Every structure is written in structure tokens, then in C-alpha cells.
């Protein structure tokens, strides 16, 4: 990775590029690269290009917190999930006007969840007199980590429709509605506590019973954490 960063820094120093970025990297890879750049005084990654939509918010688990902490911007590709969030597809996956999704089902999306998002976006779109696609794009533009959105219109009218999304302002209530239908499910992992399941802490640092009615701990004990979590969703 050091060799790559030296090469990219050389391009910046010679004025061939202004900023450098990566596409589809994991959080640990970006964090490692940023650490190397800081240690060696090299140009650092300024942006990540990745898939992110209202129906696909997995980046929020690891990448978004890291990017906000490190000042890395997000360039979104496939902001309409290959057209699925445009509102032209029914829950059966069919579209009267055709579309790429009918022949190439990408990027992967949890369909029912996506259509639930479309239903809410359609209600908001109708109240504003705009398209569902514009609401999907506007939601992205309201996310602090997003610096730009890469659109892939095939026709001029689609391009005009997409560009108009930059002028849409979503109210706090509308954002709450969209967040309610699209928020990530709880991701319970070892070392994390979400208020569900059972947890018992056994520690040698105290003679207090670990639970009401229990006997004080005596003797030499190594600290231990026994957990029982619900199955992953």
C-alpha cells in the first residue's frame, strides 16, 4: 500500500491530479491508508466512491462513521439502485416502460424493503409535485457525508429530472418518515449491548454480588464477560 500511496502522492505533487480517492474499499483499508499517509506525509484519500441509497444503507455501520471522523467525502454510485428507486417498478419487479433492472438485476437490493421505501417516497413526492427519483436523490443530498451523487440518465428528460433534485428540501418530518422506513436493523455483535438479550458480568474488581441475591465473589478471579445475544437478524 505504501508504494501505491507514494505513486499517487507523486501525481499530486506534480499537479497531474488535485485529490485522490478510492472506490469500494472497506473501512479498515481506508483507515490503514490514511494512517500511512499521515505517517509518511503523503497525500491522503479525500473521497470514497461507493454504493449508497435509501434502500441500501449498510455503509452506515462502519464506513460512514469512519469517513465523518476522518473528513473523507462520499461519492455515490447507482443512487437509484439501478432504477429500482425511480418508482417505475412494481413489487413484481415489472415496469410498463421497461428498464435495465429487467435484464440486469444489480446492485443487489432487499426488494421488499426497497419497495417500502418507494411507497413512502411516492407519498412525499406527490405532496411536493415531484418524482419519486427526485426524492431518492434528495435524501442522499441531505446526508452530511455525501459530497456528490453520480447519476446515469439515459435520456435528456431523465437528466433534467435528476438535476432538479438538487433544489428539493426535505422537512424534518419527511426525513423522519424516510429514516423510519429505511433505517438499518440492529446489528448485535460480541462486545456490543443493545438492551436485548441477557448479560452477566463477573469481575474480580468487586466483592459485590453480580446479581441480586448472589454471593460475593471471593478468591482470585480473572475478569470475565458472559453474554447471550439474540440471533442475528
mmCIF file of C-alpha atoms in Angstrom:
data_model
loop_
_atom_site.group_PDB
_atom_site.id
_atom_site.type_symbol
_atom_site.label_atom_id
_atom_site.label_comp_id
_atom_site.label_asym_id
_atom_site.label_seq_id
_atom_site.Cartn_x
_atom_site.Cartn_y
_atom_site.Cartn_z
ATOM 1 C CA UNK A 1 0.000 0.000 0.000
ATOM 2 C CA UNK A 2 2.929 2.342 0.708
ATOM 3 C CA UNK A 3 4.174 2.037 -2.879
ATOM 4 C CA UNK A 4 0.734 2.888 -4.235
ATOM 5 C CA UNK A 5 0.418 5.924 -1.980
ATOM 6 C CA UNK A 6 3.877 7.168 -2.969
ATOM 7 C CA UNK A 7 2.845 6.922 -6.645
ATOM 8 C CA UNK A 8 -0.419 8.773 -6.042
ATOM 9 C CA UNK A 9 1.341 11.439 -3.995
ATOM 10 C CA UNK A 10 3.778 11.932 -6.863
ATOM 11 C CA UNK A 11 0.844 12.679 -9.178
ATOM 12 C CA UNK A 12 -0.490 15.259 -6.737
ATOM 13 C CA UNK A 13 2.916 16.908 -6.227
ATOM 14 C CA UNK A 14 3.394 17.263 -9.990
ATOM 15 C CA UNK A 15 -0.037 18.794 -10.446
ATOM 16 C CA UNK A 16 -1.465 15.966 -12.527
ATOM 17 C CA UNK A 17 -4.339 15.432 -10.092
ATOM 18 C CA UNK A 18 -5.737 17.606 -7.329
ATOM 19 C CA UNK A 19 -7.201 14.984 -4.993
ATOM 20 C CA UNK A 20 -7.049 11.209 -4.741
ATOM 21 C CA UNK A 21 -9.767 8.769 -3.779
ATOM 22 C CA UNK A 22 -10.766 5.122 -3.816
ATOM 23 C CA UNK A 23 -13.777 3.087 -4.858
ATOM 24 C CA UNK A 24 -15.492 0.271 -2.967
ATOM 25 C CA UNK A 25 -12.877 -0.035 -0.227
ATOM 26 C CA UNK A 26 -13.618 -1.345 3.251
ATOM 27 C CA UNK A 27 -13.330 0.926 6.280
ATOM 28 C CA UNK A 28 -10.195 -0.802 7.556
ATOM 29 C CA UNK A 29 -8.447 -0.358 4.207
ATOM 30 C CA UNK A 30 -9.157 3.370 4.099
ATOM 31 C CA UNK A 31 -8.164 3.804 7.740
ATOM 32 C CA UNK A 32 -4.897 1.981 7.079
ATOM 33 C CA UNK A 33 -4.157 4.157 4.045
ATOM 34 C CA UNK A 34 -4.921 7.351 5.948
ATOM 35 C CA UNK A 35 -2.572 6.265 8.720
ATOM 36 C CA UNK A 36 0.228 5.587 6.252
ATOM 37 C CA UNK A 37 -0.318 8.941 4.534
ATOM 38 C CA UNK A 38 -0.143 10.749 7.864
ATOM 39 C CA UNK A 39 2.964 8.866 8.975
ATOM 40 C CA UNK A 40 4.840 9.443 5.713
ATOM 41 C CA UNK A 41 3.490 12.912 4.924
ATOM 42 C CA UNK A 42 1.790 11.797 1.708
ATOM 43 C CA UNK A 43 -1.406 12.963 0.027
ATOM 44 C CA UNK A 44 -4.393 11.393 1.751
ATOM 45 C CA UNK A 45 -7.555 9.975 0.246
ATOM 46 C CA UNK A 46 -10.190 12.685 0.044
ATOM 47 C CA UNK A 47 -13.140 10.616 -1.116
ATOM 48 C CA UNK A 48 -14.696 7.196 -1.401
ATOM 49 C CA UNK A 49 -16.884 6.177 -4.319
ATOM 50 C CA UNK A 50 -19.401 3.583 -3.145
ATOM 51 C CA UNK A 51 -22.959 2.313 -3.440
ATOM 52 C CA UNK A 52 -25.332 4.026 -1.016
ATOM 53 C CA UNK A 53 -29.080 4.533 -1.266
ATOM 54 C CA UNK A 54 -32.066 4.944 0.999
ATOM 55 C CA UNK A 55 -32.708 1.218 0.458
ATOM 56 C CA UNK A 56 -29.065 0.220 0.941
ATOM 57 C CA UNK A 57 -27.581 1.932 3.988
ATOM 58 C CA UNK A 58 -25.029 -0.703 5.000
ATOM 59 C CA UNK A 59 -22.206 1.841 4.720
ATOM 60 C CA UNK A 60 -23.536 3.411 7.904
ATOM 61 C CA UNK A 61 -22.296 0.508 10.014
ATOM 62 C CA UNK A 62 -18.560 1.107 9.575
ATOM 63 C CA UNK A 63 -17.695 3.366 6.658
ATOM 64 C CA UNK A 64 -19.825 6.433 7.326
ATOM 65 C CA UNK A 65 -18.675 6.913 10.960
ATOM 66 C CA UNK A 66 -15.055 6.492 9.877
ATOM 67 C CA UNK A 67 -15.454 8.927 6.979
ATOM 68 C CA UNK A 68 -17.106 11.564 9.146
ATOM 69 C CA UNK A 69 -14.333 11.213 11.711
ATOM 70 C CA UNK A 70 -11.546 11.444 9.125
ATOM 71 C CA UNK A 71 -13.091 14.053 6.834
ATOM 72 C CA UNK A 72 -13.479 11.766 3.817
ATOM 73 C CA UNK A 73 -16.293 12.578 1.388
ATOM 74 C CA UNK A 74 -18.665 10.080 -0.208
ATOM 75 C CA UNK A 75 -19.321 9.968 -3.955
ATOM 76 C CA UNK A 76 -22.383 7.791 -4.508
ATOM 77 C CA UNK A 77 -22.697 5.467 -7.481
ATOM 78 C CA UNK A 78 -26.023 3.943 -8.562
ATOM 79 C CA UNK A 79 -28.035 6.332 -6.342
ATOM 80 C CA UNK A 80 -31.321 4.898 -7.663
ATOM 81 C CA UNK A 81 -30.238 1.266 -7.201
ATOM 82 C CA UNK A 82 -30.180 0.587 -10.916
ATOM 83 C CA UNK A 83 -33.513 2.353 -11.398
ATOM 84 C CA UNK A 84 -35.341 0.382 -8.703
ATOM 85 C CA UNK A 85 -35.886 3.553 -6.654
ATOM 86 C CA UNK A 86 -37.221 5.549 -9.592
ATOM 87 C CA UNK A 87 -40.759 4.445 -8.819
ATOM 88 C CA UNK A 88 -41.363 2.823 -12.197
ATOM 89 C CA UNK A 89 -41.122 -0.773 -10.959
ATOM 90 C CA UNK A 90 -43.927 -2.661 -9.249
ATOM 91 C CA UNK A 91 -43.440 -5.115 -6.410
ATOM 92 C CA UNK A 92 -43.484 -7.883 -9.002
ATOM 93 C CA UNK A 93 -40.324 -6.367 -10.486
ATOM 94 C CA UNK A 94 -42.042 -5.404 -13.731
ATOM 95 C CA UNK A 95 -42.166 -1.994 -15.387
ATOM 96 C CA UNK A 96 -44.525 -0.789 -18.109
ATOM 97 C CA UNK A 97 -41.808 1.431 -19.550
ATOM 98 C CA UNK A 98 -39.022 -1.164 -19.377
ATOM 99 C CA UNK A 99 -35.713 -0.657 -17.645
ATOM 100 C CA UNK A 100 -32.251 -2.053 -17.027
ATOM 101 C CA UNK A 101 -33.359 -3.945 -13.939
ATOM 102 C CA UNK A 102 -35.458 -6.239 -16.107
ATOM 103 C CA UNK A 103 -32.296 -7.591 -17.741
ATOM 104 C CA UNK A 104 -29.565 -6.889 -15.188
ATOM 105 C CA UNK A 105 -30.635 -7.099 -11.548
ATOM 106 C CA UNK A 106 -27.862 -5.031 -9.973
ATOM 107 C CA UNK A 107 -26.907 -3.741 -7.458
ATOM 108 C CA UNK A 108 -28.316 -6.319 -5.019
ATOM 109 C CA UNK A 109 -31.222 -4.892 -3.040
ATOM 110 C CA UNK A 110 -33.628 -6.299 -0.472
ATOM 111 C CA UNK A 111 -36.639 -5.814 -2.719
ATOM 112 C CA UNK A 112 -39.495 -5.652 -0.212
ATOM 113 C CA UNK A 113 -37.555 -3.161 1.884
ATOM 114 C CA UNK A 114 -36.846 -1.092 -1.228
ATOM 115 C CA UNK A 115 -40.499 -1.036 -2.250
ATOM 116 C CA UNK A 116 -41.490 0.000 1.279
ATOM 117 C CA UNK A 117 -39.128 2.957 0.815
ATOM 118 C CA UNK A 118 -40.646 3.709 -2.590
ATOM 119 C CA UNK A 119 -44.142 3.787 -1.074
ATOM 120 C CA UNK A 120 -43.101 6.439 1.456
ATOM 121 C CA UNK A 121 -41.126 8.390 -1.144
ATOM 122 C CA UNK A 122 -44.094 8.337 -3.508
ATOM 123 C CA UNK A 123 -46.345 9.912 -0.867
ATOM 124 C CA UNK A 124 -43.789 12.663 -0.243
ATOM 125 C CA UNK A 125 -43.187 13.133 -3.973
ATOM 126 C CA UNK A 126 -46.898 13.561 -4.679
ATOM 127 C CA UNK A 127 -47.208 16.159 -1.920
ATOM 128 C CA UNK A 128 -44.374 18.162 -3.496
ATOM 129 C CA UNK A 129 -45.324 17.586 -7.119
ATOM 130 C CA UNK A 130 -42.015 15.904 -7.958
ATOM 131 C CA UNK A 131 -40.879 12.428 -8.998
ATOM 132 C CA UNK A 132 -40.011 9.503 -6.744
ATOM 133 C CA UNK A 133 -36.495 9.513 -8.194
ATOM 134 C CA UNK A 134 -36.035 13.124 -7.117
ATOM 135 C CA UNK A 135 -36.944 12.252 -3.532
ATOM 136 C CA UNK A 136 -34.467 9.348 -3.544
ATOM 137 C CA UNK A 137 -31.716 11.674 -4.784
ATOM 138 C CA UNK A 138 -32.735 14.481 -2.437
ATOM 139 C CA UNK A 139 -32.488 12.115 0.526
ATOM 140 C CA UNK A 140 -28.896 11.332 -0.429
ATOM 141 C CA UNK A 141 -28.047 15.012 -0.818
ATOM 142 C CA UNK A 142 -29.374 15.615 2.704
ATOM 143 C CA UNK A 143 -26.822 13.178 4.161
ATOM 144 C CA UNK A 144 -23.837 15.062 5.582
ATOM 145 C CA UNK A 145 -21.280 12.505 4.433
ATOM 146 C CA UNK A 146 -22.394 12.720 0.777
ATOM 147 C CA UNK A 147 -20.414 15.224 -1.278
ATOM 148 C CA UNK A 148 -21.665 14.263 -4.737
ATOM 149 C CA UNK A 149 -24.007 11.836 -6.465
ATOM 150 C CA UNK A 150 -23.150 10.149 -9.765
ATOM 151 C CA UNK A 151 -26.247 9.843 -11.937
ATOM 152 C CA UNK A 152 -26.652 7.670 -15.029
ATOM 153 C CA UNK A 153 -29.519 9.099 -17.051
ATOM 154 C CA UNK A 154 -30.213 7.618 -20.489
ATOM 155 C CA UNK A 155 -32.455 10.418 -21.748
ATOM 156 C CA UNK A 156 -32.418 14.208 -21.505
ATOM 157 C CA UNK A 157 -35.709 14.256 -19.602
ATOM 158 C CA UNK A 158 -34.231 11.866 -17.024
ATOM 159 C CA UNK A 159 -31.183 14.099 -16.711
ATOM 160 C CA UNK A 160 -33.357 17.175 -16.168
ATOM 161 C CA UNK A 161 -35.428 15.296 -13.594
ATOM 162 C CA UNK A 162 -32.330 14.165 -11.702
ATOM 163 C CA UNK A 163 -30.741 17.617 -11.688
ATOM 164 C CA UNK A 164 -33.940 19.144 -10.306
ATOM 165 C CA UNK A 165 -33.450 17.033 -7.167
ATOM 166 C CA UNK A 166 -30.771 19.498 -6.043
ATOM 167 C CA UNK A 167 -33.497 22.072 -5.401
ATOM 168 C CA UNK A 168 -35.667 19.864 -3.192
ATOM 169 C CA UNK A 169 -35.656 20.496 0.539
ATOM 170 C CA UNK A 170 -36.991 17.749 2.755
ATOM 171 C CA UNK A 171 -38.600 18.782 6.031
ATOM 172 C CA UNK A 172 -37.569 17.299 9.359
ATOM 173 C CA UNK A 173 -40.797 15.311 9.445
ATOM 174 C CA UNK A 174 -40.229 13.973 5.924
ATOM 175 C CA UNK A 175 -36.692 12.934 6.810
ATOM 176 C CA UNK A 176 -38.023 11.132 9.889
ATOM 177 C CA UNK A 177 -40.544 9.257 7.745
ATOM 178 C CA UNK A 178 -37.834 8.211 5.323
ATOM 179 C CA UNK A 179 -35.486 7.213 8.114
ATOM 180 C CA UNK A 180 -38.186 5.157 9.834
ATOM 181 C CA UNK A 181 -38.765 3.017 6.759
ATOM 182 C CA UNK A 182 -35.102 2.685 5.758
ATOM 183 C CA UNK A 183 -33.023 2.669 8.957
ATOM 184 C CA UNK A 184 -30.615 -0.223 9.393
ATOM 185 C CA UNK A 185 -31.707 -3.111 11.532
ATOM 186 C CA UNK A 186 -29.845 -3.588 14.799
ATOM 187 C CA UNK A 187 -26.518 -5.315 14.270
ATOM 188 C CA UNK A 188 -25.726 -7.129 17.506
ATOM 189 C CA UNK A 189 -22.146 -8.309 17.842
ATOM 190 C CA UNK A 190 -19.889 -9.548 20.597
ATOM 191 C CA UNK A 191 -18.848 -6.642 22.768
ATOM 192 C CA UNK A 192 -21.938 -4.608 21.902
ATOM 193 C CA UNK A 193 -25.032 -4.182 24.027
ATOM 194 C CA UNK A 194 -28.316 -3.054 22.541
ATOM 195 C CA UNK A 195 -30.579 -3.613 25.526
ATOM 196 C CA UNK A 196 -31.781 -7.003 24.306
ATOM 197 C CA UNK A 197 -30.730 -10.452 25.473
ATOM 198 C CA UNK A 198 -29.045 -11.246 28.772
ATOM 199 C CA UNK A 199 -25.704 -10.162 30.100
ATOM 200 C CA UNK A 200 -23.840 -11.156 33.260
ATOM 201 C CA UNK A 201 -20.530 -9.592 34.245
ATOM 202 C CA UNK A 202 -18.178 -11.467 36.557
ATOM 203 C CA UNK A 203 -15.194 -9.470 37.754
ATOM 204 C CA UNK A 204 -12.556 -9.731 40.468
ATOM 205 C CA UNK A 205 -12.623 -5.962 40.962
ATOM 206 C CA UNK A 206 -15.506 -6.072 43.437
ATOM 207 C CA UNK A 207 -16.911 -8.292 46.157
ATOM 208 C CA UNK A 208 -20.434 -7.181 45.270
ATOM 209 C CA UNK A 209 -22.740 -9.956 44.045
ATOM 210 C CA UNK A 210 -23.020 -9.978 40.245
ATOM 211 C CA UNK A 211 -26.811 -10.162 40.551
ATOM 212 C CA UNK A 212 -29.403 -9.638 43.313
ATOM 213 C CA UNK A 213 -29.301 -12.426 45.892
ATOM 214 C CA UNK A 214 -25.980 -13.767 44.703
ATOM 215 C CA UNK A 215 -22.999 -14.463 46.900
ATOM 216 C CA UNK A 216 -19.930 -12.183 46.884
ATOM 217 C CA UNK A 217 -17.065 -13.365 44.720
ATOM 218 C CA UNK A 218 -14.014 -14.474 46.670
ATOM 219 C CA UNK A 219 -10.570 -15.685 45.764
ATOM 220 C CA UNK A 220 -8.535 -14.877 42.683
ATOM 221 C CA UNK A 221 -10.670 -14.489 39.572
ATOM 222 C CA UNK A 222 -9.783 -13.269 36.137
ATOM 223 C CA UNK A 223 -12.278 -10.710 34.786
ATOM 224 C CA UNK A 224 -14.794 -12.402 32.506
ATOM 225 C CA UNK A 225 -17.783 -11.385 30.452
ATOM 226 C CA UNK A 226 -20.512 -13.898 29.742
ATOM 227 C CA UNK A 227 -23.048 -12.807 27.169
ATOM 228 C CA UNK A 228 -26.092 -14.165 25.456
ATOM 229 C CA UNK A 229 -27.424 -12.260 22.492
ATOM 230 C CA UNK A 230 -30.417 -12.717 20.249
ATOM 231 C CA UNK A 231 -29.723 -14.447 16.907
ATOM 232 C CA UNK A 232 -28.570 -12.080 14.133
ATOM 233 C CA UNK A 233 -31.409 -10.545 12.138
#
